[in-house]
Short mmCIF file of C-alpha atoms in Angstrom, two decimals:
data_model
loop_
_atom_site.label_atom_id
_atom_site.label_comp_id
_atom_site.label_asym_id
_atom_site.label_seq_id
_atom_site.Cartn_x
_atom_site.Cartn_y
_atom_site.Cartn_z
CA UNK Q 1 12.54 6.81 29.61
CA UNK Q 2 9.46 6.26 26.52
CA UNK Q 3 8.10 2.90 26.66
CA UNK Q 4 6.42 2.08 23.27
CA UNK Q 5 3.39 0.03 22.49
CA UNK Q 6 2.37 -0.20 19.19
CA UNK Q 7 -0.34 -2.12 18.09
CA UNK Q 8 0.35 -2.66 14.36
CA UNK Q 9 -0.08 -4.53 11.00
CA UNK Q 10 0.57 -1.90 8.78
CA UNK Q 11 2.95 -0.18 6.81
CA UNK Q 12 2.62 2.86 9.15
CA UNK Q 13 3.45 0.56 11.89
CA UNK Q 14 6.25 -0.67 10.52
CA UNK Q 15 7.66 2.46 9.88
CA UNK Q 16 6.86 3.90 13.10
CA UNK Q 17 8.99 1.22 14.57
CA UNK Q 18 12.07 1.42 12.44
CA UNK Q 19 12.12 5.42 13.05
CA UNK Q 20 11.90 4.59 16.92
CA UNK Q 21 14.85 1.72 16.66
CA UNK Q 22 16.28 4.52 14.72
CA UNK Q 23 16.34 6.52 18.14
CA UNK Q 24 17.08 3.63 20.66
CA UNK Q 25 13.82 4.08 22.02
CA UNK Q 26 12.10 0.68 23.82
CA UNK Q 27 8.93 -0.34 21.81
CA UNK Q 28 7.02 -3.47 21.07
CA UNK Q 29 5.46 -3.95 18.39
CA UNK Q 30 1.97 -6.12 18.54
CA UNK Q 31 0.52 -8.47 15.86
CA UNK Q 32 -2.94 -9.28 15.91
CA UNK Q 33 -1.08 -13.05 14.72
CA UNK Q 34 -3.57 -12.98 11.56
CA UNK Q 35 -0.20 -13.68 9.53
CA UNK Q 36 1.79 -17.04 9.36
CA UNK Q 37 4.94 -15.32 8.83
CA UNK Q 38 5.02 -10.98 9.46
CA UNK Q 39 7.86 -9.20 8.57
CA UNK Q 40 10.90 -8.73 10.59
CA UNK Q 41 11.04 -5.88 12.58
CA UNK Q 42 14.05 -3.84 14.50
CA UNK Q 43 11.54 -3.78 17.63
CA UNK Q 44 10.62 -6.81 19.80
CA UNK Q 45 7.31 -8.12 18.41
CA UNK Q 46 4.34 -9.86 20.64
CA UNK Q 47 1.87 -11.77 18.41
CA UNK Q 48 -1.77 -12.49 19.79
CA UNK Q 49 -4.77 -10.44 21.37
CA UNK Q 50 -4.58 -9.28 24.94
CA UNK Q 51 -8.38 -10.50 26.25
CA UNK Q 52 -10.05 -7.25 25.10
CA UNK Q 53 -9.89 -3.99 27.26
CA UNK Q 54 -9.17 -5.71 30.64
CA UNK Q 55 -6.72 -7.50 28.89
CA UNK Q 56 -4.93 -4.88 27.24
CA UNK Q 57 -5.38 -2.58 30.37
CA UNK Q 58 -3.38 -4.97 32.59
CA UNK Q 59 -0.95 -5.57 29.55
CA UNK Q 60 -0.08 -1.22 29.52
CA UNK Q 61 0.48 -1.58 33.75
CA UNK Q 62 2.35 -4.71 33.78
CA UNK Q 63 4.79 -3.33 31.04
CA UNK Q 64 4.24 -0.18 32.34
CA UNK Q 65 3.46 1.31 28.71
CA UNK Q 66 4.11 5.17 28.64
CA UNK Q 67 2.72 5.86 25.12
CA UNK Q 68 0.29 3.65 22.67
CA UNK Q 69 0.25 4.12 19.57
CA UNK Q 70 -3.10 2.61 17.59
CA UNK Q 71 -1.44 1.73 13.74
CA UNK Q 72 -3.99 -0.74 13.41
CA UNK Q 73 -5.42 -1.31 10.04
CA UNK Q 74 -8.33 1.32 9.26
CA UNK Q 75 -10.73 -1.41 9.25
CA UNK Q 76 -9.89 -2.76 12.36
CA UNK Q 77 -12.40 -1.30 14.88
CA UNK Q 78 -13.08 -3.23 17.62
CA UNK Q 79 -9.05 -3.16 18.35
CA UNK Q 80 -9.42 0.62 18.09
CA UNK Q 81 -12.29 0.49 20.16
CA UNK Q 82 -10.39 -1.34 22.82
CA UNK Q 83 -7.36 0.68 23.12
CA UNK Q 84 -9.23 4.06 23.49
CA UNK Q 85 -10.84 2.42 26.81
CA UNK Q 86 -7.64 0.53 28.52
CA UNK Q 87 -6.25 3.55 27.81
CA UNK Q 88 -8.35 5.45 29.67
CA UNK Q 89 -8.40 3.24 32.12
CA UNK Q 90 -4.94 3.90 33.71
CA UNK Q 91 -4.27 7.12 32.18
CA UNK Q 92 -2.00 5.98 29.23
CA UNK Q 93 -1.38 8.39 26.26
CA UNK Q 94 -2.55 6.95 23.78
CA UNK Q 95 -2.59 8.93 19.58
CA UNK Q 96 -3.88 6.94 15.89
CA UNK Q 97 -1.28 6.60 13.18
CA UNK Q 98 -3.42 5.76 10.41
CA UNK Q 99 -3.36 6.31 6.77
CA UNK Q 100 -6.23 9.02 4.65
CA UNK Q 101 -9.41 7.02 2.80
CA UNK Q 102 -8.73 6.95 -0.42
CA UNK Q 103 -10.64 9.58 -2.47
CA UNK Q 104 -11.47 9.07 -6.50
CA UNK Q 105 -9.71 10.91 -9.25
CA UNK Q 106 -10.15 12.08 -12.38
CA UNK Q 107 -10.73 8.66 -14.74
CA UNK Q 108 -11.72 6.44 -11.15
CA UNK Q 109 -15.10 4.40 -11.62
CA UNK Q 110 -15.92 3.84 -8.08
CA UNK Q 111 -18.97 3.40 -5.68
CA UNK Q 112 -19.17 2.66 -2.55
CA UNK Q 113 -21.14 0.73 -0.02
CA UNK Q 114 -21.16 1.00 3.73
CA UNK Q 115 -19.77 -2.13 5.28
CA UNK Q 116 -19.48 -5.85 4.25
CA UNK Q 117 -22.88 -6.85 4.30
CA UNK Q 118 -23.49 -4.36 1.80
CA UNK Q 119 -21.20 -4.85 -0.45
CA UNK Q 120 -22.13 -8.70 -0.58
CA UNK Q 121 -25.72 -7.68 -1.51
CA UNK Q 122 -24.32 -5.70 -4.41
CA UNK Q 123 -22.83 -8.22 -5.67
CA UNK Q 124 -26.56 -9.78 -6.40
CA UNK Q 125 -27.17 -10.10 -10.49
CA UNK Q 126 -25.30 -11.57 -13.46
CA UNK Q 127 -22.17 -13.33 -13.14
CA UNK Q 128 -18.53 -11.13 -13.37
CA UNK Q 129 -14.87 -11.64 -12.89
CA UNK Q 130 -14.80 -10.07 -9.53
CA UNK Q 131 -11.20 -8.94 -7.74
CA UNK Q 132 -12.11 -10.13 -4.04
CA UNK Q 133 -9.63 -7.40 -2.23
CA UNK Q 134 -10.95 -8.07 1.24
CA UNK Q 135 -8.32 -10.19 2.99
CA UNK Q 136 -9.25 -13.97 3.54
CA UNK Q 137 -10.85 -13.62 6.68
CA UNK Q 138 -14.08 -12.00 5.31
CA UNK Q 139 -13.92 -13.95 1.30
CA UNK Q 140 -16.68 -16.97 3.07
CA UNK Q 141 -19.43 -14.33 3.47
CA UNK Q 142 -19.55 -14.38 -0.32
CA UNK Q 143 -20.72 -17.55 -1.08
CA UNK Q 144 -24.45 -16.06 -1.31
CA UNK Q 145 -23.58 -14.64 -4.42
CA UNK Q 146 -21.88 -17.99 -6.20
CA UNK Q 147 -22.36 -16.84 -10.19
CA UNK Q 148 -19.26 -15.00 -9.88
CA UNK Q 149 -15.75 -16.50 -10.64
CA UNK Q 150 -13.19 -14.82 -7.81
CA UNK Q 151 -9.94 -13.73 -7.72
CA UNK Q 152 -8.50 -14.15 -4.32
CA UNK Q 153 -5.21 -13.04 -3.28
CA UNK Q 154 -3.92 -13.85 0.25
CA UNK Q 155 -0.28 -13.18 2.09
CA UNK Q 156 -0.65 -16.56 3.34
CA UNK Q 157 -2.24 -20.15 1.79
CA UNK Q 158 -5.27 -20.63 3.91
CA UNK Q 159 -5.73 -23.78 5.86
CA UNK Q 160 -8.94 -24.64 3.90
CA UNK Q 161 -10.20 -23.47 0.69
CA UNK Q 162 -12.24 -20.44 0.61
CA UNK Q 163 -16.12 -21.60 0.44
CA UNK Q 164 -16.83 -19.78 -3.18
CA UNK Q 165 -17.13 -22.33 -5.69
CA UNK Q 166 -15.49 -20.69 -8.58
CA UNK Q 167 -12.20 -18.95 -7.64
CA UNK Q 168 -8.52 -18.72 -8.06
CA UNK Q 169 -6.41 -17.97 -4.92
CA UNK Q 170 -2.79 -16.07 -5.71
CA UNK Q 171 -0.49 -16.33 -2.39
CA UNK Q 172 2.06 -12.84 -2.98
CA UNK Q 173 2.76 -10.62 -0.20
CA UNK Q 174 3.23 -7.05 -1.46
CA UNK Q 175 4.11 -4.04 -2.56
CA UNK Q 176 2.65 -4.22 -5.26
CA UNK Q 177 2.94 -2.45 -8.73
CA UNK Q 178 0.71 -1.04 -10.90
CA UNK Q 179 1.76 -2.59 -14.03
CA UNK Q 180 1.96 -5.89 -11.96
CA UNK Q 181 -1.87 -5.62 -11.48
CA UNK Q 182 -2.68 -4.78 -14.89
CA UNK Q 183 -1.22 -7.71 -15.84
CA UNK Q 184 -2.91 -9.48 -13.22
CA UNK Q 185 -6.49 -8.21 -13.92
CA UNK Q 186 -5.98 -8.56 -18.01
CA UNK Q 187 -5.18 -12.39 -17.28
CA UNK Q 188 -7.81 -12.85 -15.55
CA UNK Q 189 -10.57 -10.96 -17.01
CA UNK Q 190 -11.26 -8.89 -13.94
CA UNK Q 191 -14.37 -6.87 -14.70
CA UNK Q 192 -14.97 -5.61 -11.30
CA UNK Q 193 -12.65 -4.73 -7.93
CA UNK Q 194 -14.28 -4.70 -4.64
CA UNK Q 195 -11.87 -3.72 -1.59
CA UNK Q 196 -12.06 -1.68 1.30
CA UNK Q 197 -11.11 1.82 1.33
CA UNK Q 198 -8.39 1.37 3.23
CA UNK Q 199 -5.80 3.94 2.56
CA UNK Q 200 -2.56 3.88 1.86
CA UNK Q 201 -0.01 3.70 -0.84
CA UNK Q 202 0.98 -0.23 0.01
CA UNK Q 203 -2.51 -1.53 -1.50
CA UNK Q 204 -3.30 1.19 -4.25
CA UNK Q 205 -1.70 -0.44 -7.12
CA UNK Q 206 -5.29 -2.21 -8.03
CA UNK Q 207 -6.86 1.14 -7.94
CA UNK Q 208 -4.62 2.86 -9.72
CA UNK Q 209 -4.92 -0.39 -12.22
CA UNK Q 210 -8.60 -0.24 -12.46
CA UNK Q 211 -8.45 3.46 -13.80
CA UNK Q 212 -5.28 2.63 -16.79
CA UNK Q 213 -8.18 -0.24 -17.87
CA UNK Q 214 -11.26 1.57 -17.21
CA UNK Q 215 -12.77 -1.03 -14.71
CA UNK Q 216 -15.40 -0.56 -12.22
CA UNK Q 217 -14.35 -0.42 -8.52
CA UNK Q 218 -16.47 -0.90 -5.16
CA UNK Q 219 -15.10 0.79 -1.62
CA UNK Q 220 -16.55 -0.59 1.51
CA UNK Q 221 -16.43 2.68 3.74
CA UNK Q 222 -14.72 2.93 6.49
CA UNK Q 223 -16.12 2.51 10.28
CA UNK Q 224 -16.09 5.58 12.11
CA UNK Q 225 -13.41 5.31 14.48
CA UNK Q 226 -13.14 6.50 17.86
CA UNK Q 227 -12.64 10.08 19.48
CA UNK Q 228 -8.99 9.77 20.26
CA UNK Q 229 -6.19 11.60 19.17
CA UNK Q 230 -4.69 11.45 15.33
CA UNK Q 231 -2.49 11.49 13.03
CA UNK Q 232 -1.39 10.95 9.54
CA UNK Q 233 2.28 10.54 9.16
CA UNK Q 234 5.68 8.81 11.86
CA UNK Q 235 6.82 12.31 12.27
CA UNK Q 236 3.85 13.46 14.31
CA UNK Q 237 3.91 10.45 16.10
CA UNK Q 238 7.60 11.51 17.31
CA UNK Q 239 6.75 14.73 17.85
CA UNK Q 240 4.25 13.86 19.80
CA UNK Q 241 6.24 11.34 22.08
CA UNK Q 242 8.89 14.09 22.40
CA UNK Q 243 6.92 17.16 23.32
CA UNK Q 244 4.97 15.56 26.35
CA UNK Q 245 2.31 13.16 25.28
CA UNK Q 246 -1.56 14.74 26.21
CA UNK Q 247 -2.82 12.11 29.23
CA UNK Q 248 -5.92 13.04 28.73
CA UNK Q 249 -7.37 10.22 26.59
#
């Protein structure tokens, strides 16, 4: 009987959990713990880290996990690397469920940078009104560019205020709508959106809004993922489980 561990925190992980619950397969959805009140799920959840590669490998053995699905955020590079290494230790079958990256369409005014350091450096120059759509763990790095006004949107209110001298925080949980993001950008007179190239539809509204308004977007490229089997939809994961997962990780 399959016993599946989903490394989650994404809409794809939630969709997979729902599909597995519908099939009455035993699964656990693991959250890193960065969101105070994660959405309710139809399968048991665990919250918090594993303690590195060895901790995750021990969990896989102790809980007799038969299938490991890495459905973490495309920028969760450390967790994805740990998943590959831990699965290899015990021969646990592993697959990654990830969304394709966004690609520019006609009307988009996009530029890209390699990483967070490059994004910070790219904001050198005159004051602007920037929608910083990165999540709260990265925003303090932009304090070295204090000339800008930053619009921040968090799922939870931070325990301590961001280190940015000029900012406005909105606490809200998606999915967001294009019309809503157009209204938000107009209300705050945004002239630049800075975001990670996360892909998917859940966070795409801000890009569609920027296209409508003709606003420039600066996207941070994804880190290069580890070598692993990868699919882009829940049906492919279910097929992998049904037809005997490859134990060669």
